[in-house]
mmCIF file of C-alpha atoms in Angstrom:
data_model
loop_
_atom_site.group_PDB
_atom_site.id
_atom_site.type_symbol
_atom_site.label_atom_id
_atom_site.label_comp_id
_atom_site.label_asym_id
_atom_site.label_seq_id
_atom_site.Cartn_x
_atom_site.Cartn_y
_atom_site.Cartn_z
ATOM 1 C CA UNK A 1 -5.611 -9.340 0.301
ATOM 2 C CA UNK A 2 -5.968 -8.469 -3.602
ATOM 3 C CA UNK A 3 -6.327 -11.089 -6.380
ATOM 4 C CA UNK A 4 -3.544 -9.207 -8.485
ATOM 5 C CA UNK A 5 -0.981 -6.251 -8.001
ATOM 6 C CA UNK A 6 -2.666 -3.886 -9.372
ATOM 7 C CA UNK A 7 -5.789 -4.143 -7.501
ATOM 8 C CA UNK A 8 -3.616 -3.835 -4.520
ATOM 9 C CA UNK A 9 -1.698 -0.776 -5.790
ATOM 10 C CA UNK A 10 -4.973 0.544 -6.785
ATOM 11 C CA UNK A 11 -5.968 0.662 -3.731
ATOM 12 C CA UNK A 12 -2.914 1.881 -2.307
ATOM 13 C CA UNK A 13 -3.169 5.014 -4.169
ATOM 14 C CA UNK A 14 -6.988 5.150 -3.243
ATOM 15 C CA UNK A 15 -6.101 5.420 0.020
ATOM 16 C CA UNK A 16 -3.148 8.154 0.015
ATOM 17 C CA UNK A 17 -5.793 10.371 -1.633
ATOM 18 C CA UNK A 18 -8.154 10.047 0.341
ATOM 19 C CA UNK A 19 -6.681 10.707 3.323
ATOM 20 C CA UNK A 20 -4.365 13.300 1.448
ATOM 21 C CA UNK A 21 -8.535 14.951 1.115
ATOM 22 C CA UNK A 22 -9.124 14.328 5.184
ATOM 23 C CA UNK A 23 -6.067 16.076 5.796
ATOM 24 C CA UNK A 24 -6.415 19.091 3.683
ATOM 25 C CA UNK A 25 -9.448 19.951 5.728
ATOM 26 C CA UNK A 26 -7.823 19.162 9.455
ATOM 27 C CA UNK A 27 -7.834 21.749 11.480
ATOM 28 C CA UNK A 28 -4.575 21.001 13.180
ATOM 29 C CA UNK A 29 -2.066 18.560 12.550
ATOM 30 C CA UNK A 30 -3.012 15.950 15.228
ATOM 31 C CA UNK A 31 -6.305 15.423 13.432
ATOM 32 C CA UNK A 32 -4.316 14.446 10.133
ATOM 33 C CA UNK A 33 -4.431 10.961 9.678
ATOM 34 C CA UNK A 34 -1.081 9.348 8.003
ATOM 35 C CA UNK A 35 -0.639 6.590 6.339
ATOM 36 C CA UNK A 36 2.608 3.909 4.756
ATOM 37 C CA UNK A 37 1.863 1.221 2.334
ATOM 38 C CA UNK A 38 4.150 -1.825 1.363
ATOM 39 C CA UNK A 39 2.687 -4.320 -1.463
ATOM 40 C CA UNK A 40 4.369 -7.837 -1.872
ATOM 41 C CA UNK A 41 3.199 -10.266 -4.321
ATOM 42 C CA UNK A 42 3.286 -14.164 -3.377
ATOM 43 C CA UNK A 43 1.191 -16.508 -1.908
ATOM 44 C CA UNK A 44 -0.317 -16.034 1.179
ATOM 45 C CA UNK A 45 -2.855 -18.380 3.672
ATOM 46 C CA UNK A 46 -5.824 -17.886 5.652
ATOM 47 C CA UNK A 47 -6.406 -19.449 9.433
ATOM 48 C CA UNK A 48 -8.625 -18.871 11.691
ATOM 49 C CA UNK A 49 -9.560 -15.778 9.952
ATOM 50 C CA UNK A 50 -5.380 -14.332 10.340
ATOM 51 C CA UNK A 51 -3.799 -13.565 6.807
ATOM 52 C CA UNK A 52 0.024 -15.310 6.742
ATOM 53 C CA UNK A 53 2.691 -16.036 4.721
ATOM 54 C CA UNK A 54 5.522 -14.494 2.974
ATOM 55 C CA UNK A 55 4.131 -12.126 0.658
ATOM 56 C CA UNK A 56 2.338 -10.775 4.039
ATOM 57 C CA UNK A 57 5.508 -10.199 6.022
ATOM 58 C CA UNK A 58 7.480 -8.609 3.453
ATOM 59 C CA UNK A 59 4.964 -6.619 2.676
ATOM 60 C CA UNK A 60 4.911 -5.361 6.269
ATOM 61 C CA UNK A 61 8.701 -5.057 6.315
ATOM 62 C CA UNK A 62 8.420 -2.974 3.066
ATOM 63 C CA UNK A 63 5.539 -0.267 5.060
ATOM 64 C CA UNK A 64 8.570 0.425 7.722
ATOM 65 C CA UNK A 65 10.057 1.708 4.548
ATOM 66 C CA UNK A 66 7.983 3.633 3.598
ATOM 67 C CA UNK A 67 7.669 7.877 4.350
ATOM 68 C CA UNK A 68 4.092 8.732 5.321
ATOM 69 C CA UNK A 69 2.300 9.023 2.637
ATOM 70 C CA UNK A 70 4.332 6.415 0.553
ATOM 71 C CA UNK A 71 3.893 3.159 -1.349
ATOM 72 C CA UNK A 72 6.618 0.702 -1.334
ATOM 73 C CA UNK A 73 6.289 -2.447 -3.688
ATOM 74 C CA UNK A 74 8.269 -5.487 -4.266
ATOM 75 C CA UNK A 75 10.477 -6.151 -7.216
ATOM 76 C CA UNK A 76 7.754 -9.079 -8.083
ATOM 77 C CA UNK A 77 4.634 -6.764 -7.584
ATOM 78 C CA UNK A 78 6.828 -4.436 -9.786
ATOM 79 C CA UNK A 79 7.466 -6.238 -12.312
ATOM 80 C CA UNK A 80 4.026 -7.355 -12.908
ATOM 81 C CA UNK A 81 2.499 -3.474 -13.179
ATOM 82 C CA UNK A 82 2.046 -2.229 -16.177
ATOM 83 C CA UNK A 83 4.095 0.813 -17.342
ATOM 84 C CA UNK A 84 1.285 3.484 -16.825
ATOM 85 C CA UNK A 85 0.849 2.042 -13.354
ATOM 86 C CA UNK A 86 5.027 2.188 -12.432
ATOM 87 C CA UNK A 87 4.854 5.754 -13.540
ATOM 88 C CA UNK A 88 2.331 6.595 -10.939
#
């Protein structure tokens, strides 16, 4: 949960290159560690310590979407990204 997109797409990219690092040094390909990343933007709620709401399960339908190694946003996540960051 991220207070704006690109905090979330920030750390998106974070974590493709980090593990993009990890798996540059594996030793064999099941020690590669892969990874798919969908960002929505919308509101989302909090119970019992369980993240819900819209912007949570699109954001999971948009990671099935995604190659390994990918980031998948929404059009409103999108939209709100500045140029420099949609080029990325």
């Amino acid at each position: 949960v991220f207070d704006d997109p690109s905090s979330a797409s920030r750390f998106g990219f974070s974590l493709l290159h980090a593990t993009a690092s990890i798996n540059h040094a594996a030793r064999s390909e099941s020690e590669q560690r892969l990874f798919r990343v969908g960002i929505a933007t919308g509101e989302i709620h909090l119970e019992d310590g369980e993240v819900g709401g819209l912007a949570v399960g699109r954001a999971a339908r948009l990671e099935t979407t995604a190659r390994a190694g990918e980031i998948v946003v929404d059009a409103s996540t999108w939209k709100a990204l500045s140029k420099k960051e949609q080029e990325l």
